[in-house]
Short mmCIF file of C-alpha atoms in Angstrom, two decimals:
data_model
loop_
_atom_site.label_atom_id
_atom_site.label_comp_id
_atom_site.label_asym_id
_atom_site.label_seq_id
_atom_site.Cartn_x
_atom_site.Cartn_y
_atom_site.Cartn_z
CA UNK A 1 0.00 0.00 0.00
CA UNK A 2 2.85 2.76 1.13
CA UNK A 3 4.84 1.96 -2.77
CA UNK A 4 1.58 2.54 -4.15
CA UNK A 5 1.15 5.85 -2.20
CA UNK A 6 4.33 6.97 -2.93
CA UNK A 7 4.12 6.62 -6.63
CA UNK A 8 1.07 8.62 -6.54
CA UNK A 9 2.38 11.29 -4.38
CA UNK A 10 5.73 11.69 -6.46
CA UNK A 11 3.20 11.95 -9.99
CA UNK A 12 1.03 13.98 -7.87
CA UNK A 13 4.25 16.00 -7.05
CA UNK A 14 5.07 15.95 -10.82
CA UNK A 15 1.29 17.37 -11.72
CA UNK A 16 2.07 20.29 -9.67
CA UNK A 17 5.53 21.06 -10.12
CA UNK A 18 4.20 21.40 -14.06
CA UNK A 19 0.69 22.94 -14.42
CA UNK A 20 1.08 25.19 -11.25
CA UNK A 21 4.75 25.89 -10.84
CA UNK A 22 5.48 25.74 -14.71
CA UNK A 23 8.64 24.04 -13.37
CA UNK A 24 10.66 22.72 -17.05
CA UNK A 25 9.67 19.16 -17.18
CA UNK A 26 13.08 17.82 -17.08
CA UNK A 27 13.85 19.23 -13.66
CA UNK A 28 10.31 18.07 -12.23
CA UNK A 29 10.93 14.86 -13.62
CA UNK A 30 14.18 14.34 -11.57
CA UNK A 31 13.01 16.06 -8.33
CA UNK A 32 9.78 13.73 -8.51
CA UNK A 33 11.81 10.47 -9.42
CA UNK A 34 14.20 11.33 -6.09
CA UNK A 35 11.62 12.23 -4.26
CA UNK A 36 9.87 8.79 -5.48
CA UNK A 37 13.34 7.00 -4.82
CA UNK A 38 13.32 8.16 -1.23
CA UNK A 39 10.01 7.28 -0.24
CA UNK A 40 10.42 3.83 -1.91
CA UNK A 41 13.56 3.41 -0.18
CA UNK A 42 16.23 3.01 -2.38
CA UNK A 43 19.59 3.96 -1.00
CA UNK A 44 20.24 7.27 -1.32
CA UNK A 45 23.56 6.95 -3.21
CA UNK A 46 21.94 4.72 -6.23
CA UNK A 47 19.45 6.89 -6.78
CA UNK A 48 21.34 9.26 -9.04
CA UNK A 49 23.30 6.34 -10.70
CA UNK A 50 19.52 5.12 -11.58
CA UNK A 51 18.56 8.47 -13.26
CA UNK A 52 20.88 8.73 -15.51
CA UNK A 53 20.69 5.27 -16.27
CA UNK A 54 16.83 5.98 -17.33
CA UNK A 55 17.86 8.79 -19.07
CA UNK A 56 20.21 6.71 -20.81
CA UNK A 57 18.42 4.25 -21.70
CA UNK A 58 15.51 5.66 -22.73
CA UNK A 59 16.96 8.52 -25.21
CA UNK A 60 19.94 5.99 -26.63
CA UNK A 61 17.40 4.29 -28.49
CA UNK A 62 15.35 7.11 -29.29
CA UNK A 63 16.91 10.20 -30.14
CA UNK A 64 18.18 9.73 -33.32
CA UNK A 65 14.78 8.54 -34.57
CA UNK A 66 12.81 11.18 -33.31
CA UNK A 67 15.58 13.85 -34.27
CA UNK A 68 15.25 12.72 -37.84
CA UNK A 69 11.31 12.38 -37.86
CA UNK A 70 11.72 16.19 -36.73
CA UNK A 71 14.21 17.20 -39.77
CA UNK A 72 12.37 15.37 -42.33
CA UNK A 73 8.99 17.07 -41.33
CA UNK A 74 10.50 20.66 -41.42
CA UNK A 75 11.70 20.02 -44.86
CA UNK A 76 8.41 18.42 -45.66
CA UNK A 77 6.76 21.73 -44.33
CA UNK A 78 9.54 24.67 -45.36
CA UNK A 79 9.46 23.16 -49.52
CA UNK A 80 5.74 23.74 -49.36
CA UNK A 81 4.97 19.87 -49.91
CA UNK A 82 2.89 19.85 -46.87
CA UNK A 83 0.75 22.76 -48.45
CA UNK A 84 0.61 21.15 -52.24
CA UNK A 85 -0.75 18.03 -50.60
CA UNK A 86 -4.11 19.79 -48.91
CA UNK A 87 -4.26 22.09 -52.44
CA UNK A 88 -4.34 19.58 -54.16
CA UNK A 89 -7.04 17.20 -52.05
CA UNK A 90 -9.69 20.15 -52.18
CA UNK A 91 -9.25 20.50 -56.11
CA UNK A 92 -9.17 16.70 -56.78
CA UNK A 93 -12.45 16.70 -54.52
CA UNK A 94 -13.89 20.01 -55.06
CA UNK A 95 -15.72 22.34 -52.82
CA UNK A 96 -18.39 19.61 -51.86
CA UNK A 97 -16.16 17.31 -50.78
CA UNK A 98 -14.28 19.73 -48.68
CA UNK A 99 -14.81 17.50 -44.98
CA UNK A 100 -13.03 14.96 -46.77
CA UNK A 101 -10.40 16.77 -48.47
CA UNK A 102 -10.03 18.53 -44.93
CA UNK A 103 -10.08 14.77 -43.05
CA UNK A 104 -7.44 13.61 -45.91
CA UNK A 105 -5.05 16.37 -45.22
CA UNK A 106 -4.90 16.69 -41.51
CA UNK A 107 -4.36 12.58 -41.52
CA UNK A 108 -1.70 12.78 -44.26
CA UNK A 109 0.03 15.99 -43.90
CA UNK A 110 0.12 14.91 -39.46
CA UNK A 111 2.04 11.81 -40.76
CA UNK A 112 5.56 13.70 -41.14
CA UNK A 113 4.67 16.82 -39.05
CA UNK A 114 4.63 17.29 -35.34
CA UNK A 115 1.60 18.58 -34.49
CA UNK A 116 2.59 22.08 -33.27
CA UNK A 117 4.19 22.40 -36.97
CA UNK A 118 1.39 21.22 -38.32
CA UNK A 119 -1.26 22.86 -36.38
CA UNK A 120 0.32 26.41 -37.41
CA UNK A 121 0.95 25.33 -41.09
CA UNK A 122 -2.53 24.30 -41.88
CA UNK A 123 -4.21 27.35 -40.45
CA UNK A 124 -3.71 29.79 -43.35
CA UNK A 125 -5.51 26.87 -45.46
CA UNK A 126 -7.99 26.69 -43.29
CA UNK A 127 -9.43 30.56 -43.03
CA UNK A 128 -8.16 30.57 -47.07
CA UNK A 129 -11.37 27.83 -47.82
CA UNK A 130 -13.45 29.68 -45.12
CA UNK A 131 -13.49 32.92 -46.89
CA UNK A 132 -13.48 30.99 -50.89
CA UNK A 133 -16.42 29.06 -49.11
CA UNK A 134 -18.32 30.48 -46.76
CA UNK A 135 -18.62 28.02 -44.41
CA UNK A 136 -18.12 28.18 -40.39
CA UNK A 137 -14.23 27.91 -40.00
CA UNK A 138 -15.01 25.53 -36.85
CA UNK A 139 -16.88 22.98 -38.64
CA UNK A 140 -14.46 23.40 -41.73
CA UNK A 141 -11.38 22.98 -39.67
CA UNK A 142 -12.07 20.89 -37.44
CA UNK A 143 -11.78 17.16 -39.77
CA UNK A 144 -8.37 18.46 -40.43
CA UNK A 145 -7.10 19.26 -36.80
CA UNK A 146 -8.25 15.65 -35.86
CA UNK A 147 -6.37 14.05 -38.38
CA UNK A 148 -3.40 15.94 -37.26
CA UNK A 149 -4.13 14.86 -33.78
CA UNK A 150 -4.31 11.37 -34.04
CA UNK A 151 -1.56 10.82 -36.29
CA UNK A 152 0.17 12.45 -33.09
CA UNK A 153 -1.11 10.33 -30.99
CA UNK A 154 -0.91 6.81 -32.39
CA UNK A 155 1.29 6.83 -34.94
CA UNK A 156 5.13 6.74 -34.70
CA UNK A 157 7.79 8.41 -35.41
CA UNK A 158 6.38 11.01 -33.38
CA UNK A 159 7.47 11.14 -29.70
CA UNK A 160 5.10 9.77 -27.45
CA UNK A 161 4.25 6.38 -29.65
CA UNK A 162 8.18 5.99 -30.44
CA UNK A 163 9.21 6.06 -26.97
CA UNK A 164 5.90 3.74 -25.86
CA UNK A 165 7.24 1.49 -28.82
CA UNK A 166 10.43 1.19 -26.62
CA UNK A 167 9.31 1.25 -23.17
CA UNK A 168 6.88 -1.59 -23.40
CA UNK A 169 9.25 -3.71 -26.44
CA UNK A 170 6.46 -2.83 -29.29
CA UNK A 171 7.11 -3.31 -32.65
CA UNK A 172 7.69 -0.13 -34.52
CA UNK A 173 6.50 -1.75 -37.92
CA UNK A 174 3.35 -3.43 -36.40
CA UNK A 175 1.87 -0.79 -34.41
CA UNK A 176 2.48 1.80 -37.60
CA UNK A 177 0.16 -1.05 -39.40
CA UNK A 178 -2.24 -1.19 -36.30
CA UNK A 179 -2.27 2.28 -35.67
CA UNK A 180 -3.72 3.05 -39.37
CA UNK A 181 -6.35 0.59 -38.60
CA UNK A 182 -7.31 2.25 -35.66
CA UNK A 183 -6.73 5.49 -36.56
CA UNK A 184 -8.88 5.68 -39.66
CA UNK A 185 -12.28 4.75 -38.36
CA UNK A 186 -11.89 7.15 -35.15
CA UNK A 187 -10.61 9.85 -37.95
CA UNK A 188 -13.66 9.48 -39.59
CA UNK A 189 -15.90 9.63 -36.33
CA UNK A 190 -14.35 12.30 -34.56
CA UNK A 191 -13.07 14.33 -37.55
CA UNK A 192 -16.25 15.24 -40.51
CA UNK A 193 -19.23 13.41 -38.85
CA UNK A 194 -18.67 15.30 -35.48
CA UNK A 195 -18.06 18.04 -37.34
CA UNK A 196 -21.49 18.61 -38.89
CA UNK A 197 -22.36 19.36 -35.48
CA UNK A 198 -20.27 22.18 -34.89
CA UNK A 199 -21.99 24.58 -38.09
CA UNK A 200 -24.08 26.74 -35.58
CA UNK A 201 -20.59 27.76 -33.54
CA UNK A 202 -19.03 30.89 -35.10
CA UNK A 203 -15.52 32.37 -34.25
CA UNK A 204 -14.05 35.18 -35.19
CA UNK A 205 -10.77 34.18 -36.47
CA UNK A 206 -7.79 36.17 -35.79
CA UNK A 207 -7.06 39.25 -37.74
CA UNK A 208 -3.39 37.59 -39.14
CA UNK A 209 -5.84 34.57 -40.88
CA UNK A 210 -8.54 37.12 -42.99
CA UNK A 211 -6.29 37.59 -45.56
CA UNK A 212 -4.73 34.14 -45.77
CA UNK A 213 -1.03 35.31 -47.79
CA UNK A 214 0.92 32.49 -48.22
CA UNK A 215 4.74 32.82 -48.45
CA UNK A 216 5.70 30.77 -51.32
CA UNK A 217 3.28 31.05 -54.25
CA UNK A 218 0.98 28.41 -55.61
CA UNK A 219 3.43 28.28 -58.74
CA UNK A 220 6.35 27.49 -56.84
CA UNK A 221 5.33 24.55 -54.79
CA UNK A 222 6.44 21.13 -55.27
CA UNK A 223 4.65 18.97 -58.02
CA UNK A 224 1.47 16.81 -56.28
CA UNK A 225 3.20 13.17 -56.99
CA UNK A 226 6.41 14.29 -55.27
CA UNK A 227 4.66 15.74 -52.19
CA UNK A 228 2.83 12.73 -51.39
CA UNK A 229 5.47 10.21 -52.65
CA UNK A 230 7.65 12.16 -50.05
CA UNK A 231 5.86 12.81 -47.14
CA UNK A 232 4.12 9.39 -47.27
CA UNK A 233 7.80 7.49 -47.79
CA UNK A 234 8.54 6.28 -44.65
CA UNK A 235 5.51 5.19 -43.43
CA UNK A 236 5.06 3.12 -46.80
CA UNK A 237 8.72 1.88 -46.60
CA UNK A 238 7.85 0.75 -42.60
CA UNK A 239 4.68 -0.51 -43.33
CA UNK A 240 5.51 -2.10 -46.48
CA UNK A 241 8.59 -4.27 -44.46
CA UNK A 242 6.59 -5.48 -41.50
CA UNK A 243 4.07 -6.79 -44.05
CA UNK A 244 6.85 -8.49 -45.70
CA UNK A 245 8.25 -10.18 -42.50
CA UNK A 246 4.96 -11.25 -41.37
CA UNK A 247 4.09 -13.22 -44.24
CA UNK A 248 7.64 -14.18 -44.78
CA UNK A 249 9.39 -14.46 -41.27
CA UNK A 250 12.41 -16.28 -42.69
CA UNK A 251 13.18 -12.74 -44.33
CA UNK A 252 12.93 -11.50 -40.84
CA UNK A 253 16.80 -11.28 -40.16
CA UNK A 254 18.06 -10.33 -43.64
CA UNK A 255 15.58 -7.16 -43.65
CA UNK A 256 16.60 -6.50 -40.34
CA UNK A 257 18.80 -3.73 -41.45
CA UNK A 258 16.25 -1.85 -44.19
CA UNK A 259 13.12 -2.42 -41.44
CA UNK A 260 14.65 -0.76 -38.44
CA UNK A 261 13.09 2.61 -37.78
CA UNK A 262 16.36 4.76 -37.62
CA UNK A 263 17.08 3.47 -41.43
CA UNK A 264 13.83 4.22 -42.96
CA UNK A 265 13.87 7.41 -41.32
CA UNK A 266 17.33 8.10 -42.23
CA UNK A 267 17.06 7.21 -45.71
CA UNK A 268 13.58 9.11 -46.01
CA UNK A 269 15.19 12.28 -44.93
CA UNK A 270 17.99 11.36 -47.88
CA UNK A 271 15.46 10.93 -50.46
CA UNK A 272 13.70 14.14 -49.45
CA UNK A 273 16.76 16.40 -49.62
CA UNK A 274 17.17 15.44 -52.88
CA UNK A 275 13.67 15.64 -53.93
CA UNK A 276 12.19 18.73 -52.61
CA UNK A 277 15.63 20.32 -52.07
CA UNK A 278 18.20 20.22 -54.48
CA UNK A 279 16.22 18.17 -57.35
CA UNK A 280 14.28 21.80 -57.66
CA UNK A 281 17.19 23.70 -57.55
CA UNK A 282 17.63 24.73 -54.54
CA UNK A 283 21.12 24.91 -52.74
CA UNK A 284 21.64 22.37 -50.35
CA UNK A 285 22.99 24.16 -47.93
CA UNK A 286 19.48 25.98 -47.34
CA UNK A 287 18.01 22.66 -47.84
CA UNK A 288 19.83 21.10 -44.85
CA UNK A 289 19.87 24.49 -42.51
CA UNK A 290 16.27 24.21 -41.98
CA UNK A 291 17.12 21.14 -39.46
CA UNK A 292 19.04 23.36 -37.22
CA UNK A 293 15.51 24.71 -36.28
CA UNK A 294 13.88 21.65 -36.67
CA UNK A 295 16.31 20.08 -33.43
CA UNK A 296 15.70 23.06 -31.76
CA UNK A 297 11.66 22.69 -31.49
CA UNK A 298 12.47 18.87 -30.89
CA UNK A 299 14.76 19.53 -27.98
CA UNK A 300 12.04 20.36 -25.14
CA UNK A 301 10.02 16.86 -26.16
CA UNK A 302 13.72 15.29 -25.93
CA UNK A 303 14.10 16.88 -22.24
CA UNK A 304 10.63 15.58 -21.77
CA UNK A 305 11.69 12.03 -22.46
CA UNK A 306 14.87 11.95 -20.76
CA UNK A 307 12.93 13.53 -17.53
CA UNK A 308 10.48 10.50 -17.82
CA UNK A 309 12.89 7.78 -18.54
CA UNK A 310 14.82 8.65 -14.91
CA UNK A 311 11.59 8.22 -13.18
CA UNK A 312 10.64 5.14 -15.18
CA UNK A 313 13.64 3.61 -13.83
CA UNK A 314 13.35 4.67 -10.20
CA UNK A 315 10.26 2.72 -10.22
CA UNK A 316 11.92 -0.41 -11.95
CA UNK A 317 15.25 -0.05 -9.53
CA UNK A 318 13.00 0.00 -6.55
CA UNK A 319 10.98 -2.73 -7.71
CA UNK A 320 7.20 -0.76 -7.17
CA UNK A 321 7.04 -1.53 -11.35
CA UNK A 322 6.77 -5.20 -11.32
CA UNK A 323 4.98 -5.03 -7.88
CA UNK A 324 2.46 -2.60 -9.41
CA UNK A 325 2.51 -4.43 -13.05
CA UNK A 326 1.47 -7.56 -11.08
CA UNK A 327 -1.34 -5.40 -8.82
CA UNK A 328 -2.76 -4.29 -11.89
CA UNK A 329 -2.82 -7.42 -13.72
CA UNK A 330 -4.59 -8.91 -11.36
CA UNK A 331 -7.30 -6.20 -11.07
CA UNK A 332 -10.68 -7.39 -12.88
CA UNK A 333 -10.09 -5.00 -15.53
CA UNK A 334 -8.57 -5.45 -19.34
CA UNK A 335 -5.24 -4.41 -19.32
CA UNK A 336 -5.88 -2.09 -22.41
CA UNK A 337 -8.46 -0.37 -20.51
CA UNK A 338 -5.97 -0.14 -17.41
CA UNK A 339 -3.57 1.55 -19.58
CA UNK A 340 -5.89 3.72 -20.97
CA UNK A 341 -7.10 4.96 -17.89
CA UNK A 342 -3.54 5.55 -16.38
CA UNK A 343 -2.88 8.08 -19.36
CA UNK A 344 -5.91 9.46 -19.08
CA UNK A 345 -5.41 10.62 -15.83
CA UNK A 346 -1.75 11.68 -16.44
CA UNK A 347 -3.47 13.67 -19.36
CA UNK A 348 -5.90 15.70 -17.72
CA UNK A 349 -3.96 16.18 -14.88
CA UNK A 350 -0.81 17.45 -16.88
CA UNK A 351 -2.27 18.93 -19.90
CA UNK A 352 0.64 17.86 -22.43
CA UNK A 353 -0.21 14.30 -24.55
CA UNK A 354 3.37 13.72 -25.21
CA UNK A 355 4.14 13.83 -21.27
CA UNK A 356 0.73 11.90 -20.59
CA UNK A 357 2.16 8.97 -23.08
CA UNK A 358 5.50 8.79 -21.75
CA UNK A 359 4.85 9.30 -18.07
CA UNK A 360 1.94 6.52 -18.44
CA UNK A 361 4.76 4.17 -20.05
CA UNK A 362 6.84 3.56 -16.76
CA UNK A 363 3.19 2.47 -15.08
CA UNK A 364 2.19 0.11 -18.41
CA UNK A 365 5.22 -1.58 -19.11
CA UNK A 366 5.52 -4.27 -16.34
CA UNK A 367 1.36 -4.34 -16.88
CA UNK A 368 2.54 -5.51 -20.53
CA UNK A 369 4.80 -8.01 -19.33
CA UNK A 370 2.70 -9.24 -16.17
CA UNK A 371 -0.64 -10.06 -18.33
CA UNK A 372 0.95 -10.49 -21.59
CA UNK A 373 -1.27 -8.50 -23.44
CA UNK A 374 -0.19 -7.37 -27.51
CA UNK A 375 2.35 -4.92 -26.49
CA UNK A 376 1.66 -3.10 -29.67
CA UNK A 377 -1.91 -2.60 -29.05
CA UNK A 378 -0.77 -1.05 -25.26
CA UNK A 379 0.93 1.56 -27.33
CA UNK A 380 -2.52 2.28 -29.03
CA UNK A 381 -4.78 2.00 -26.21
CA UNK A 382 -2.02 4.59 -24.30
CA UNK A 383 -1.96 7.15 -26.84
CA UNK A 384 -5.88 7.41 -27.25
CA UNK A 385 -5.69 8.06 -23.27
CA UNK A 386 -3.37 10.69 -23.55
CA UNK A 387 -5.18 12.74 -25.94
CA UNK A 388 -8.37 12.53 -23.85
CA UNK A 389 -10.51 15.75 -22.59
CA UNK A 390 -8.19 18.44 -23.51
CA UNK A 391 -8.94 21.86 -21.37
CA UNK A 392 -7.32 24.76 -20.30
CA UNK A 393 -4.17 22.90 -19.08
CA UNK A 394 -3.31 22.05 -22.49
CA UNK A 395 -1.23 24.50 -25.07
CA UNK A 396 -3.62 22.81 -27.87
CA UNK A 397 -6.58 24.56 -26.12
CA UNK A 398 -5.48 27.80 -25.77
CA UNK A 399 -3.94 27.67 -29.52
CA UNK A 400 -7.09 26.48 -30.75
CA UNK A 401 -9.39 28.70 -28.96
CA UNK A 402 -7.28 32.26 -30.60
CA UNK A 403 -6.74 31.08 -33.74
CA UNK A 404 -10.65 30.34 -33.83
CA UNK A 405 -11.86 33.37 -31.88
CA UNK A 406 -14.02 31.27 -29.73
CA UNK A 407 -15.28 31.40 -26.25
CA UNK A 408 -14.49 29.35 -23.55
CA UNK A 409 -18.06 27.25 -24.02
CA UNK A 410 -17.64 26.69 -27.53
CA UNK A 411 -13.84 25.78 -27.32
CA UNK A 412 -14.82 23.04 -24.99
CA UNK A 413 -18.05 21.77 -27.13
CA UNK A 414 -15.33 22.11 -30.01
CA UNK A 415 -11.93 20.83 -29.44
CA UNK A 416 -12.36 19.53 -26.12
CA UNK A 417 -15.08 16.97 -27.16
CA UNK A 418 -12.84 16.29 -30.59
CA UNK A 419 -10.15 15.30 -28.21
CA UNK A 420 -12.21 12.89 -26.20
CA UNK A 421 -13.92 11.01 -28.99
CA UNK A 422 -10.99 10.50 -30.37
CA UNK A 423 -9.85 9.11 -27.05
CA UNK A 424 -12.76 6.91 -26.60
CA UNK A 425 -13.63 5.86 -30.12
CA UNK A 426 -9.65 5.27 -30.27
CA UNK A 427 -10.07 3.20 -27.13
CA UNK A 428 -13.25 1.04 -28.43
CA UNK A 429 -11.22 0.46 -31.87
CA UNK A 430 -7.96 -0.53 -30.03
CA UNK A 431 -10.23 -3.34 -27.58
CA UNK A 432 -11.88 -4.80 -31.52
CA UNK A 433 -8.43 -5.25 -32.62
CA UNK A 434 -7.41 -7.02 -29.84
CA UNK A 435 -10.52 -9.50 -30.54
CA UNK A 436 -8.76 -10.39 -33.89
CA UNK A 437 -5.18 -9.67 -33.05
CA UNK A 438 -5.58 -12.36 -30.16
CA UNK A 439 -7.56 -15.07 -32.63
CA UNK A 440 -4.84 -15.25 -35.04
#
């Protein structure tokens, strides 16, 4: 009972250090994991030793991945292929189609991008079709911003699945292939049929958005093939792989090499230089500078990660993760629910989806081991719980709400109720997986 206290009173500890005391997350990651150490009682001169080890750990296998996944969005975003990609799904679809071309751009263009990136990228299209169509810029955006949000949520390379992936010994390939499945149906449900219900709410966008100017002209964007062949490249390359070794696991080993995530993503970021960069003409020197600011927007979800992975390994030193992975297991609940819940709480307590993922990984990963539930779907059911009931602890919220013009009310009947279909639907979709995942 007093190791379960304790880890609740050192997250507890965490929750306030970071939504009241805005302490960085790094340094109320390690003052909670001590803190944590010392009422577990670990001896007091291990405990740094175990830190660093978690920090270790946890960012060795990580950074590089995520690092590239950062670059190759940037360039995805700075060479304008993120914006030919939505152009082009509203003119292949037209004006009455526009949910779908919306849905088909936040999903696809969220792929590559972080969400932050994307999130400010895609506004200008957005108010640009509001004013061309007339329609509420709430109800118009909205199919986009979900497909943004749940490719940040489920999908890696970005942060929180990646370091899940790790933490609970996923496969990157299968829960890419899972995640679509997922993804796709709670897309559709949260994204353009929730949206028809949001055509009464009317914002009054911000002044910066009513004459959408775009920086590079229409005429100087990448062609349509190579944005999408681009963007989409390392998720087909991934995807395509783990299909390949699960019908053919004797190829397992000698794809081994091509199939790991830091390849693809390496060789992805190749192909791109030369495709959107110097293959147009442009000097590769600009073409590679953009990733000096891509690193620096990483670099506070990196100190995020490293922060988590010391506590993470506080509780596994100590041995409160096993204890607690075996508690848990044993609880008359479905693991995937358990795991689900833990994130959830982490998220609305915290705000921040990326921390909510990877704090609720330290909790889920003896869970994993202990029941031996798909580790794979865990990832899943953990990142629709950290995207749950986003509010006013959240930077999504607050971005949302000014770049909208709403109120308070209609932010929360808006994105807040977005977020948490997308949790719950993602949730439901996750636990019918697991039906078929667990037959074959």
């Amino acid at each position: 009972m007093w190791n379960l206290l304790s880890v609740l009173l050192a997250v507890g500890l965490l929750t306030v250090m970071i939504a009241w005391g805005k302490i960085q997350p790094l340094l109320a990651f390690v003052v909670a994991a001590i803190v944590a150490a010392l009422m577990l009682g670990m001896p007091a001169a291990k405990i740094p030793g175990a830190i660093e080890k978690g920090i270790g750990d946890l960012l060795g296998s990580l950074v590089v991945v995520i690092c590239l996944g950062a670059v190759f969005g940037k360039l995805i975003a700075d060479s304008g292929a993120a914006r030919r990609i939505a152009i082009s799904l509203v003119d292949r679809l037209g004006m009455a189609r526009i949910p779908v071309a919306m849905t088909v751009t936040g999903f696809v263009v969220g792929m590559p991008l972080y969400y932050n990136v994307g999130f400010v990228l895609m506004i200008p299209l957005i108010f640009s079709l509001v004013y061309q169509s007339g329609r509420p810029a709430v109800a118009l955006g909205m199919p986009l911003l979900a497909g943004l949000s749940i490719a940040h949520g489920f999908l890696p390379p970005h942060p929180s699945a990646t370091a899940l992936v790790v933490a609970v010994h996923a496969d990157m390939g299968k829960t890419l292939l899972y995640g679509l499945v997922v993804a796709i149906p709670t897309l559709i449900i949260a994204g353009p049929i929730f949206a028809m219900s949001l055509k009464h709410i009317r914002g009054e966008p911000a002044p910066m958005f009513r004459t959408a100017q775009q920086e590079i002209p229409d005429s100087e964007l990448p062609g349509t093939f190579n944005s999408f062949f681009t963007a989409l490249l390392p998720v087909v390359v991934l995807g395509a792989l783990t299909l390949v070794t699960i019908v053919r696991p004797d190829l397992s080993k000698p794809l081994a090499f091509l199939s790991s995530p830091l390849i693809v993503m390496l060789l992805s970021y190749f192909v791109a230089v030369v495709t959107l960069g110097i293959g147009r003409g442009q000097p590769f020197s600009k073409v590679t500078n953009s990733a000096a600011g891509a690193l620096r927007e990483i670099s506070p979800i990196l100190m995020i990660i490293a922060g988590a992975g010391g506590l993470k390994q506080v509780l596994i030193d100590s041995g409160v993760s096993a204890e607690l992975g075996t508690q848990l297991a044993h609880m008359p609940v479905h693991p995937l629910l358990l795991g689900w819940a833990v994130a959830t709480l982490i998220r609305v307590c915290l705000g921040s989806a990326t921390v909510a993922g990877i704090t609720a990984a330290g909790v889920v990963g003896p869970l994993v081991e202990s029941s031996g539930v798909d580790p794979n779907l865990m990832v899943l059911a953990v990142g629709a719980g950290s995207l749950m009931f986003s509010h006013v602890n959240d930077s999504g919220f607050w971005m949302f709400k000014e770049y909208f013009g709403l109120s308070l009310k209609d932010t929360f009947r808006s994105w807040t109720m977005m977020e948490t279909l997308v949790g719950v639907f993602g949730l439901l979709f996750v636990m019918l997986l697991s039906l078929f995942v667990t037959q074959g």
